[in-house]
Amino acid sequence: MAQQKALMILHGKQAMNEEVRAAVAAMRERGWQLEVRLTWEGGDAQRLVEEALAGGYSQLVAAGGDGTLRDVAEAMARAGTDASLVLLALGTANDFARAAGVPLEPDRALALLETPAQAIDLGEVGGQVFLNMATGGFGSQVTANTSEDLKKVLGAAAYLFTGLSRFSELSAASVQLQGPDFQWQGELLALGIGNGRQAGGGHVLCPQARVDDGLLEVSILPAPQEVVGTLRGLLSDGLGLESLFVRARLPWVEIKSSQGLDINLDGEPLQGDNLCFRVMPQALRVHLPQGSPLLSRQG
């Protein structure tokens, strides 16, 4: 029987993570040829994916924060490969992994190498691919301005802390959204375009999103004065605001904003005044747990 073979692309900051080292050693003891490569600077993930595919690896592991997972997923999707991906979430928020039910313990996450892979969708805008979610408005500003030092101390609660401390800076964005049989225009406080369900360290913006339905969930929090007055609840636990959201599930949506809109793509900033988001159906094969909440069809 041929030895099972996989390559892990690990964020350089996690090189000395003892849990990861122990999990890799355990997989090797089970007969896996599991190689590890480290990222150091921008572009490394794409280069390492290309090298892995050229080297005949049919299973890859993305190990790091949301940005690393996105970078590896994007590189694999662009390569049009049949190779499959395991997600080893080692960041602060780990939003996609949490929503998908992917274990955060390295040994349990790596064990997904031995489970069937399933084709999932990705999102795309302006030539950039996202695995989890695009967010806009005040929520994306909070994510972008949460310091790395604060995240080290507070973990995911750092996003809440930053949001509350910047509450007085709250401003609405005037936008127009249009998609198949959908149109909305007005001022919004927060926008989520989700392949996954949550962003910013656990804020659930797209609760009905699925990764295998060929659709993106669009979630809009409008900005009437009564919503502004309750934003503090949104940042803490979201209670009382669910009925205020405008939602749709679409294969594509175009957003226009006269003053420009700041977007966060799985941690990657994007700015524009005319952006078109679309779904990339079945763009990547990923090992997700059986019964993952993000799967509309199992097996």
mmCIF file of C-alpha atoms in Angstrom:
data_model
loop_
_atom_site.group_PDB
_atom_site.id
_atom_site.type_symbol
_atom_site.label_atom_id
_atom_site.label_comp_id
_atom_site.label_asym_id
_atom_site.label_seq_id
_atom_site.Cartn_x
_atom_site.Cartn_y
_atom_site.Cartn_z
ATOM 1 C CA MET A 1 0.000 0.000 0.000
ATOM 2 C CA ALA A 2 1.402 3.411 -1.013
ATOM 3 C CA GLN A 3 2.253 5.796 1.803
ATOM 4 C CA GLN A 4 -0.305 8.555 2.215
ATOM 5 C CA LYS A 5 1.199 11.911 1.301
ATOM 6 C CA ALA A 6 0.310 15.484 2.250
ATOM 7 C CA LEU A 7 1.997 18.873 2.559
ATOM 8 C CA MET A 8 1.285 21.482 5.239
ATOM 9 C CA ILE A 9 1.690 25.191 4.509
ATOM 10 C CA LEU A 10 2.260 26.685 7.955
ATOM 11 C CA HIS A 11 2.388 30.368 8.880
ATOM 12 C CA GLY A 12 5.918 31.190 9.968
ATOM 13 C CA LYS A 13 4.777 32.532 13.355
ATOM 14 C CA GLN A 14 3.528 29.047 14.230
ATOM 15 C CA ALA A 15 6.822 27.264 13.521
ATOM 16 C CA MET A 16 7.454 26.579 17.222
ATOM 17 C CA ASN A 17 3.862 25.663 18.096
ATOM 18 C CA GLU A 18 4.331 22.484 20.124
ATOM 19 C CA GLU A 19 0.751 21.289 19.588
ATOM 20 C CA VAL A 20 1.230 21.479 15.833
ATOM 21 C CA ARG A 21 4.575 19.676 16.058
ATOM 22 C CA ALA A 22 3.035 16.899 18.146
ATOM 23 C CA ALA A 23 0.087 16.556 15.754
ATOM 24 C CA VAL A 24 2.414 16.290 12.742
ATOM 25 C CA ALA A 25 4.513 13.667 14.530
ATOM 26 C CA ALA A 26 1.387 11.668 15.368
ATOM 27 C CA MET A 27 0.249 11.658 11.735
ATOM 28 C CA ARG A 28 3.691 10.474 10.643
ATOM 29 C CA GLU A 29 3.506 7.633 13.157
ATOM 30 C CA ARG A 30 0.204 6.618 11.541
ATOM 31 C CA GLY A 31 1.983 6.207 8.225
ATOM 32 C CA TRP A 32 1.538 9.629 6.666
ATOM 33 C CA GLN A 33 4.297 11.333 4.703
ATOM 34 C CA LEU A 34 3.419 14.792 6.015
ATOM 35 C CA GLU A 35 5.839 17.512 4.947
ATOM 36 C CA VAL A 36 5.818 21.063 6.335
ATOM 37 C CA ARG A 37 6.677 24.332 4.566
ATOM 38 C CA LEU A 38 6.659 27.771 6.209
ATOM 39 C CA THR A 39 5.387 31.105 4.892
ATOM 40 C CA TRP A 40 7.501 34.175 5.569
ATOM 41 C CA GLU A 41 6.188 36.977 3.373
ATOM 42 C CA GLY A 42 3.442 37.849 0.918
ATOM 43 C CA GLY A 43 3.198 35.496 -2.039
ATOM 44 C CA ASP A 44 4.697 32.530 -0.206
ATOM 45 C CA ALA A 45 1.397 30.665 0.066
ATOM 46 C CA GLN A 46 0.796 30.783 -3.680
ATOM 47 C CA ARG A 47 4.364 29.704 -4.457
ATOM 48 C CA LEU A 48 4.198 26.821 -1.997
ATOM 49 C CA VAL A 49 0.859 25.643 -3.376
ATOM 50 C CA GLU A 50 2.299 25.641 -6.887
ATOM 51 C CA GLU A 51 5.351 23.692 -5.717
ATOM 52 C CA ALA A 52 3.194 21.179 -3.834
ATOM 53 C CA LEU A 53 0.980 20.514 -6.839
ATOM 54 C CA ALA A 54 3.998 20.194 -9.125
ATOM 55 C CA GLY A 55 5.461 17.739 -6.609
ATOM 56 C CA GLY A 56 2.437 15.480 -6.842
ATOM 57 C CA TYR A 57 0.777 16.278 -3.522
ATOM 58 C CA SER A 58 -2.959 15.617 -3.744
ATOM 59 C CA GLN A 59 -3.724 16.736 -0.181
ATOM 60 C CA LEU A 60 -2.660 20.055 1.348
ATOM 61 C CA VAL A 61 -3.054 21.541 4.815
ATOM 62 C CA ALA A 62 -3.429 25.296 5.367
ATOM 63 C CA ALA A 63 -2.231 26.077 8.903
ATOM 64 C CA GLY A 64 -2.517 29.600 10.275
ATOM 65 C CA GLY A 65 -5.020 32.400 10.726
ATOM 66 C CA ASP A 66 -7.943 33.319 8.484
ATOM 67 C CA GLY A 67 -5.601 35.121 6.078
ATOM 68 C CA THR A 68 -3.388 32.067 5.594
ATOM 69 C CA LEU A 69 -6.400 29.823 5.006
ATOM 70 C CA ARG A 70 -7.722 32.288 2.435
ATOM 71 C CA ASP A 71 -4.361 32.589 0.655
ATOM 72 C CA VAL A 72 -3.977 28.823 0.286
ATOM 73 C CA ALA A 73 -7.597 28.339 -0.775
ATOM 74 C CA GLU A 74 -7.266 31.093 -3.375
ATOM 75 C CA ALA A 75 -4.041 29.643 -4.811
ATOM 76 C CA MET A 76 -5.584 26.178 -5.089
ATOM 77 C CA ALA A 77 -8.748 27.514 -6.718
ATOM 78 C CA ARG A 78 -6.751 29.492 -9.259
ATOM 79 C CA ALA A 79 -4.724 26.383 -10.079
ATOM 80 C CA GLY A 80 -7.936 24.515 -10.902
ATOM 81 C CA THR A 81 -6.626 21.497 -9.030
ATOM 82 C CA ASP A 82 -8.413 18.363 -7.883
ATOM 83 C CA ALA A 83 -6.173 18.335 -4.807
ATOM 84 C CA SER A 84 -8.037 18.692 -1.506
ATOM 85 C CA LEU A 85 -7.483 20.940 1.494
ATOM 86 C CA VAL A 86 -7.539 20.501 5.273
ATOM 87 C CA LEU A 87 -7.952 23.623 7.415
ATOM 88 C CA LEU A 88 -5.821 23.903 10.549
ATOM 89 C CA ALA A 89 -7.046 27.133 12.137
ATOM 90 C CA LEU A 90 -4.405 28.737 14.372
ATOM 91 C CA GLY A 91 -5.503 32.377 14.341
ATOM 92 C CA THR A 92 -7.360 34.635 16.758
ATOM 93 C CA ALA A 93 -10.816 34.631 15.177
ATOM 94 C CA ASN A 94 -10.882 31.340 13.203
ATOM 95 C CA ASP A 95 -14.305 32.369 11.965
ATOM 96 C CA PHE A 96 -14.673 29.976 9.037
ATOM 97 C CA ALA A 97 -13.373 26.959 10.944
ATOM 98 C CA ARG A 98 -15.669 27.606 13.900
ATOM 99 C CA ALA A 99 -18.737 28.007 11.700
ATOM 100 C CA ALA A 100 -17.864 24.871 9.729
ATOM 101 C CA GLY A 101 -17.312 22.787 12.858
ATOM 102 C CA VAL A 102 -13.630 22.198 12.046
ATOM 103 C CA PRO A 103 -11.806 21.200 15.263
ATOM 104 C CA LEU A 104 -9.391 23.819 16.577
ATOM 105 C CA GLU A 105 -7.150 21.193 18.174
ATOM 106 C CA PRO A 106 -4.312 20.469 15.690
ATOM 107 C CA ASP A 107 -4.437 16.683 16.095
ATOM 108 C CA ARG A 108 -8.185 16.501 15.483
ATOM 109 C CA ALA A 109 -7.987 18.912 12.556
ATOM 110 C CA LEU A 110 -5.233 16.874 10.877
ATOM 111 C CA ALA A 111 -7.293 13.724 11.334
ATOM 112 C CA LEU A 112 -9.655 15.157 8.708
ATOM 113 C CA LEU A 113 -7.035 14.127 6.146
ATOM 114 C CA GLU A 114 -8.526 10.656 6.497
ATOM 115 C CA THR A 115 -12.098 11.759 5.768
ATOM 116 C CA PRO A 116 -13.698 12.352 2.330
ATOM 117 C CA ALA A 117 -13.293 15.793 0.766
ATOM 118 C CA GLN A 118 -16.313 17.723 -0.524
ATOM 119 C CA ALA A 119 -16.496 20.402 -3.191
ATOM 120 C CA ILE A 120 -17.313 23.826 -1.735
ATOM 121 C CA ASP A 121 -17.957 27.272 -3.164
ATOM 122 C CA LEU A 122 -15.714 30.308 -2.833
ATOM 123 C CA GLY A 123 -16.453 34.021 -3.224
ATOM 124 C CA GLU A 124 -14.732 36.395 -5.643
ATOM 125 C CA VAL A 125 -14.562 40.167 -6.075
ATOM 126 C CA GLY A 126 -12.239 42.234 -8.200
ATOM 127 C CA GLY A 127 -10.031 39.264 -8.947
ATOM 128 C CA GLN A 128 -9.622 38.390 -5.266
ATOM 129 C CA VAL A 129 -10.989 35.177 -3.776
ATOM 130 C CA PHE A 130 -12.406 34.738 -0.272
ATOM 131 C CA LEU A 131 -13.168 31.579 1.656
ATOM 132 C CA ASN A 132 -15.301 32.967 4.458
ATOM 133 C CA MET A 133 -16.817 36.414 4.141
ATOM 134 C CA ALA A 134 -16.559 39.929 2.803
ATOM 135 C CA THR A 135 -17.589 42.541 5.356
ATOM 136 C CA GLY A 136 -18.149 46.249 4.951
ATOM 137 C CA GLY A 137 -19.147 49.246 7.018
ATOM 138 C CA PHE A 138 -18.322 49.773 10.665
ATOM 139 C CA GLY A 139 -17.678 46.083 11.356
ATOM 140 C CA SER A 140 -14.879 45.874 8.805
ATOM 141 C CA GLN A 141 -13.302 49.033 10.232
ATOM 142 C CA VAL A 142 -13.263 47.396 13.663
ATOM 143 C CA THR A 143 -11.612 44.258 12.272
ATOM 144 C CA ALA A 144 -9.006 46.228 10.347
ATOM 145 C CA ASN A 145 -8.135 48.429 13.336
ATOM 146 C CA THR A 146 -7.845 45.745 16.006
ATOM 147 C CA SER A 147 -4.163 45.576 16.933
ATOM 148 C CA GLU A 148 -2.152 42.371 16.918
ATOM 149 C CA ASP A 149 -0.961 43.068 20.482
ATOM 150 C CA LEU A 150 -4.550 43.396 21.706
ATOM 151 C CA LYS A 151 -5.502 40.132 19.980
ATOM 152 C CA LYS A 152 -2.625 38.361 21.736
ATOM 153 C CA VAL A 153 -3.930 39.519 25.121
ATOM 154 C CA LEU A 154 -7.700 39.284 24.637
ATOM 155 C CA GLY A 155 -8.146 36.834 21.772
ATOM 156 C CA ALA A 156 -11.424 37.208 19.883
ATOM 157 C CA ALA A 157 -12.696 39.618 22.581
ATOM 158 C CA ALA A 158 -10.241 42.175 21.166
ATOM 159 C CA TYR A 159 -12.670 42.870 18.320
ATOM 160 C CA LEU A 160 -15.439 43.650 20.799
ATOM 161 C CA PHE A 161 -13.120 45.872 22.848
ATOM 162 C CA THR A 162 -12.048 47.833 19.774
ATOM 163 C CA GLY A 163 -15.630 48.202 18.585
ATOM 164 C CA LEU A 164 -16.856 49.571 21.899
ATOM 165 C CA SER A 165 -13.910 51.960 22.217
ATOM 166 C CA ARG A 166 -14.626 53.366 18.742
ATOM 167 C CA PHE A 167 -18.387 53.604 19.204
ATOM 168 C CA SER A 168 -18.336 57.408 18.915
ATOM 169 C CA GLU A 169 -16.787 57.132 15.421
ATOM 170 C CA LEU A 170 -19.824 55.299 14.065
ATOM 171 C CA SER A 171 -20.868 56.461 10.603
ATOM 172 C CA ALA A 172 -23.157 54.989 7.980
ATOM 173 C CA ALA A 173 -22.295 54.262 4.364
ATOM 174 C CA SER A 174 -24.708 55.139 1.560
ATOM 175 C CA VAL A 175 -24.831 52.270 -0.943
ATOM 176 C CA GLN A 176 -26.874 50.626 -3.672
ATOM 177 C CA LEU A 177 -26.970 46.836 -4.022
ATOM 178 C CA GLN A 178 -28.342 44.940 -6.997
ATOM 179 C CA GLY A 179 -28.518 41.244 -7.858
ATOM 180 C CA PRO A 180 -30.908 38.763 -9.491
ATOM 181 C CA ASP A 181 -34.439 39.821 -8.407
ATOM 182 C CA PHE A 182 -32.911 41.898 -5.599
ATOM 183 C CA GLN A 183 -32.322 45.603 -5.113
ATOM 184 C CA TRP A 184 -31.645 47.679 -2.022
ATOM 185 C CA GLN A 185 -30.550 51.276 -1.576
ATOM 186 C CA GLY A 186 -29.883 53.258 1.565
ATOM 187 C CA GLU A 187 -27.451 53.771 4.405
ATOM 188 C CA LEU A 188 -25.949 50.782 6.153
ATOM 189 C CA LEU A 189 -23.924 50.214 9.291
ATOM 190 C CA ALA A 190 -22.710 46.739 8.444
ATOM 191 C CA LEU A 191 -22.606 44.484 5.420
ATOM 192 C CA GLY A 192 -21.757 40.803 5.163
ATOM 193 C CA ILE A 193 -21.440 38.791 1.967
ATOM 194 C CA GLY A 194 -20.932 35.301 3.272
ATOM 195 C CA ASN A 195 -19.809 31.955 2.075
ATOM 196 C CA GLY A 196 -19.306 31.295 5.797
ATOM 197 C CA ARG A 197 -21.482 32.644 8.592
ATOM 198 C CA GLN A 198 -19.431 34.766 10.954
ATOM 199 C CA ALA A 199 -16.665 37.358 10.950
ATOM 200 C CA GLY A 200 -14.758 39.673 13.279
ATOM 201 C CA GLY A 201 -14.223 37.096 15.999
ATOM 202 C CA GLY A 202 -17.656 35.473 16.170
ATOM 203 C CA HIS A 203 -20.219 38.024 14.952
ATOM 204 C CA VAL A 204 -22.803 35.994 13.014
ATOM 205 C CA LEU A 205 -23.780 38.116 10.004
ATOM 206 C CA CYS A 206 -24.933 35.427 7.551
ATOM 207 C CA PRO A 207 -26.663 32.727 9.610
ATOM 208 C CA GLN A 208 -28.077 30.810 6.624
ATOM 209 C CA ALA A 209 -24.914 30.681 4.521
ATOM 210 C CA ARG A 210 -23.926 27.353 2.983
ATOM 211 C CA VAL A 211 -20.683 26.477 1.236
ATOM 212 C CA ASP A 212 -22.174 24.107 -1.328
ATOM 213 C CA ASP A 213 -25.346 25.785 -2.595
ATOM 214 C CA GLY A 214 -23.894 28.010 -5.328
ATOM 215 C CA LEU A 215 -25.029 31.153 -3.490
ATOM 216 C CA LEU A 216 -23.617 33.899 -1.290
ATOM 217 C CA GLU A 217 -25.701 35.222 1.592
ATOM 218 C CA VAL A 218 -25.991 39.008 1.562
ATOM 219 C CA SER A 219 -26.741 40.535 4.945
ATOM 220 C CA ILE A 220 -27.369 44.258 5.424
ATOM 221 C CA LEU A 221 -27.782 46.125 8.701
ATOM 222 C CA PRO A 222 -29.520 49.401 7.764
ATOM 223 C CA ALA A 223 -28.706 52.620 9.571
ATOM 224 C CA PRO A 224 -31.840 54.271 10.915
ATOM 225 C CA GLN A 225 -31.221 56.149 14.138
ATOM 226 C CA GLU A 226 -32.792 53.442 16.294
ATOM 227 C CA VAL A 227 -30.236 50.922 14.981
ATOM 228 C CA VAL A 228 -27.355 53.287 15.692
ATOM 229 C CA GLY A 229 -28.569 53.495 19.264
ATOM 230 C CA THR A 230 -28.363 49.732 19.684
ATOM 231 C CA LEU A 231 -25.044 49.033 17.921
ATOM 232 C CA ARG A 232 -23.461 48.363 21.299
ATOM 233 C CA GLY A 233 -25.706 45.286 21.510
ATOM 234 C CA LEU A 234 -24.595 44.144 18.046
ATOM 235 C CA LEU A 235 -20.946 44.293 19.059
ATOM 236 C CA SER A 236 -21.528 42.390 22.271
ATOM 237 C CA ASP A 237 -24.032 39.677 21.420
ATOM 238 C CA GLY A 238 -26.343 40.804 18.630
ATOM 239 C CA LEU A 239 -29.513 40.388 20.697
ATOM 240 C CA GLY A 240 -32.505 42.386 19.518
ATOM 241 C CA LEU A 241 -31.095 43.239 16.080
ATOM 242 C CA GLU A 242 -31.901 40.106 14.099
ATOM 243 C CA SER A 243 -35.217 41.456 12.813
ATOM 244 C CA LEU A 244 -33.527 44.608 11.481
ATOM 245 C CA PHE A 245 -31.296 42.822 8.958
ATOM 246 C CA VAL A 246 -32.116 42.700 5.257
ATOM 247 C CA ARG A 247 -30.962 39.403 3.763
ATOM 248 C CA ALA A 248 -30.834 37.622 0.426
ATOM 249 C CA ARG A 249 -29.029 34.614 -1.069
ATOM 250 C CA LEU A 250 -27.643 35.394 -4.499
ATOM 251 C CA PRO A 251 -25.150 34.056 -7.060
ATOM 252 C CA TRP A 252 -23.829 37.607 -7.491
ATOM 253 C CA VAL A 253 -24.398 41.113 -6.168
ATOM 254 C CA GLU A 254 -23.100 44.481 -7.334
ATOM 255 C CA ILE A 255 -22.453 47.263 -4.819
ATOM 256 C CA LYS A 256 -22.147 50.935 -5.696
ATOM 257 C CA SER A 257 -21.133 53.651 -3.224
ATOM 258 C CA SER A 258 -20.462 57.248 -4.213
ATOM 259 C CA GLN A 259 -17.998 57.777 -1.367
ATOM 260 C CA GLY A 260 -16.313 54.388 -1.658
ATOM 261 C CA LEU A 261 -16.700 51.422 0.666
ATOM 262 C CA ASP A 262 -14.078 49.724 2.824
ATOM 263 C CA ILE A 263 -14.307 45.933 2.521
ATOM 264 C CA ASN A 264 -12.519 43.239 4.501
ATOM 265 C CA LEU A 265 -11.965 39.902 2.720
ATOM 266 C CA ASP A 266 -10.995 37.334 5.352
ATOM 267 C CA GLY A 267 -8.589 39.903 6.818
ATOM 268 C CA GLU A 268 -7.500 41.382 3.477
ATOM 269 C CA PRO A 269 -8.533 45.056 2.922
ATOM 270 C CA LEU A 270 -10.257 46.153 -0.275
ATOM 271 C CA GLN A 271 -11.673 49.553 -1.198
ATOM 272 C CA GLY A 272 -13.869 50.547 -4.099
ATOM 273 C CA ASP A 273 -16.972 52.420 -5.198
ATOM 274 C CA ASN A 274 -18.256 49.806 -7.666
ATOM 275 C CA LEU A 275 -17.695 46.180 -6.692
ATOM 276 C CA CYS A 276 -19.245 42.975 -8.018
ATOM 277 C CA PHE A 277 -19.216 39.910 -5.777
ATOM 278 C CA ARG A 278 -19.903 36.500 -7.266
ATOM 279 C CA VAL A 279 -19.873 32.903 -6.148
ATOM 280 C CA MET A 280 -17.405 30.396 -7.577
ATOM 281 C CA PRO A 281 -19.414 27.144 -7.395
ATOM 282 C CA GLN A 282 -17.585 23.985 -6.294
ATOM 283 C CA ALA A 283 -14.245 25.750 -6.689
ATOM 284 C CA LEU A 284 -12.310 23.787 -4.055
ATOM 285 C CA ARG A 285 -12.351 20.358 -2.447
ATOM 286 C CA VAL A 286 -12.141 20.651 1.360
ATOM 287 C CA HIS A 287 -12.186 18.080 4.168
ATOM 288 C CA LEU A 288 -15.006 19.199 6.466
ATOM 289 C CA PRO A 289 -16.419 17.240 9.421
ATOM 290 C CA GLN A 290 -19.399 15.024 8.798
ATOM 291 C CA GLY A 291 -22.500 17.012 9.656
ATOM 292 C CA SER A 292 -20.796 20.405 9.212
ATOM 293 C CA PRO A 293 -23.397 23.181 9.640
ATOM 294 C CA LEU A 294 -22.136 24.832 6.449
ATOM 295 C CA LEU A 295 -23.024 21.848 4.246
ATOM 296 C CA SER A 296 -26.499 21.717 2.723
ATOM 297 C CA ARG A 297 -25.900 18.177 1.514
ATOM 298 C CA GLN A 298 -23.885 15.577 3.350
ATOM 299 C CA GLY A 299 -21.504 12.974 1.962
#
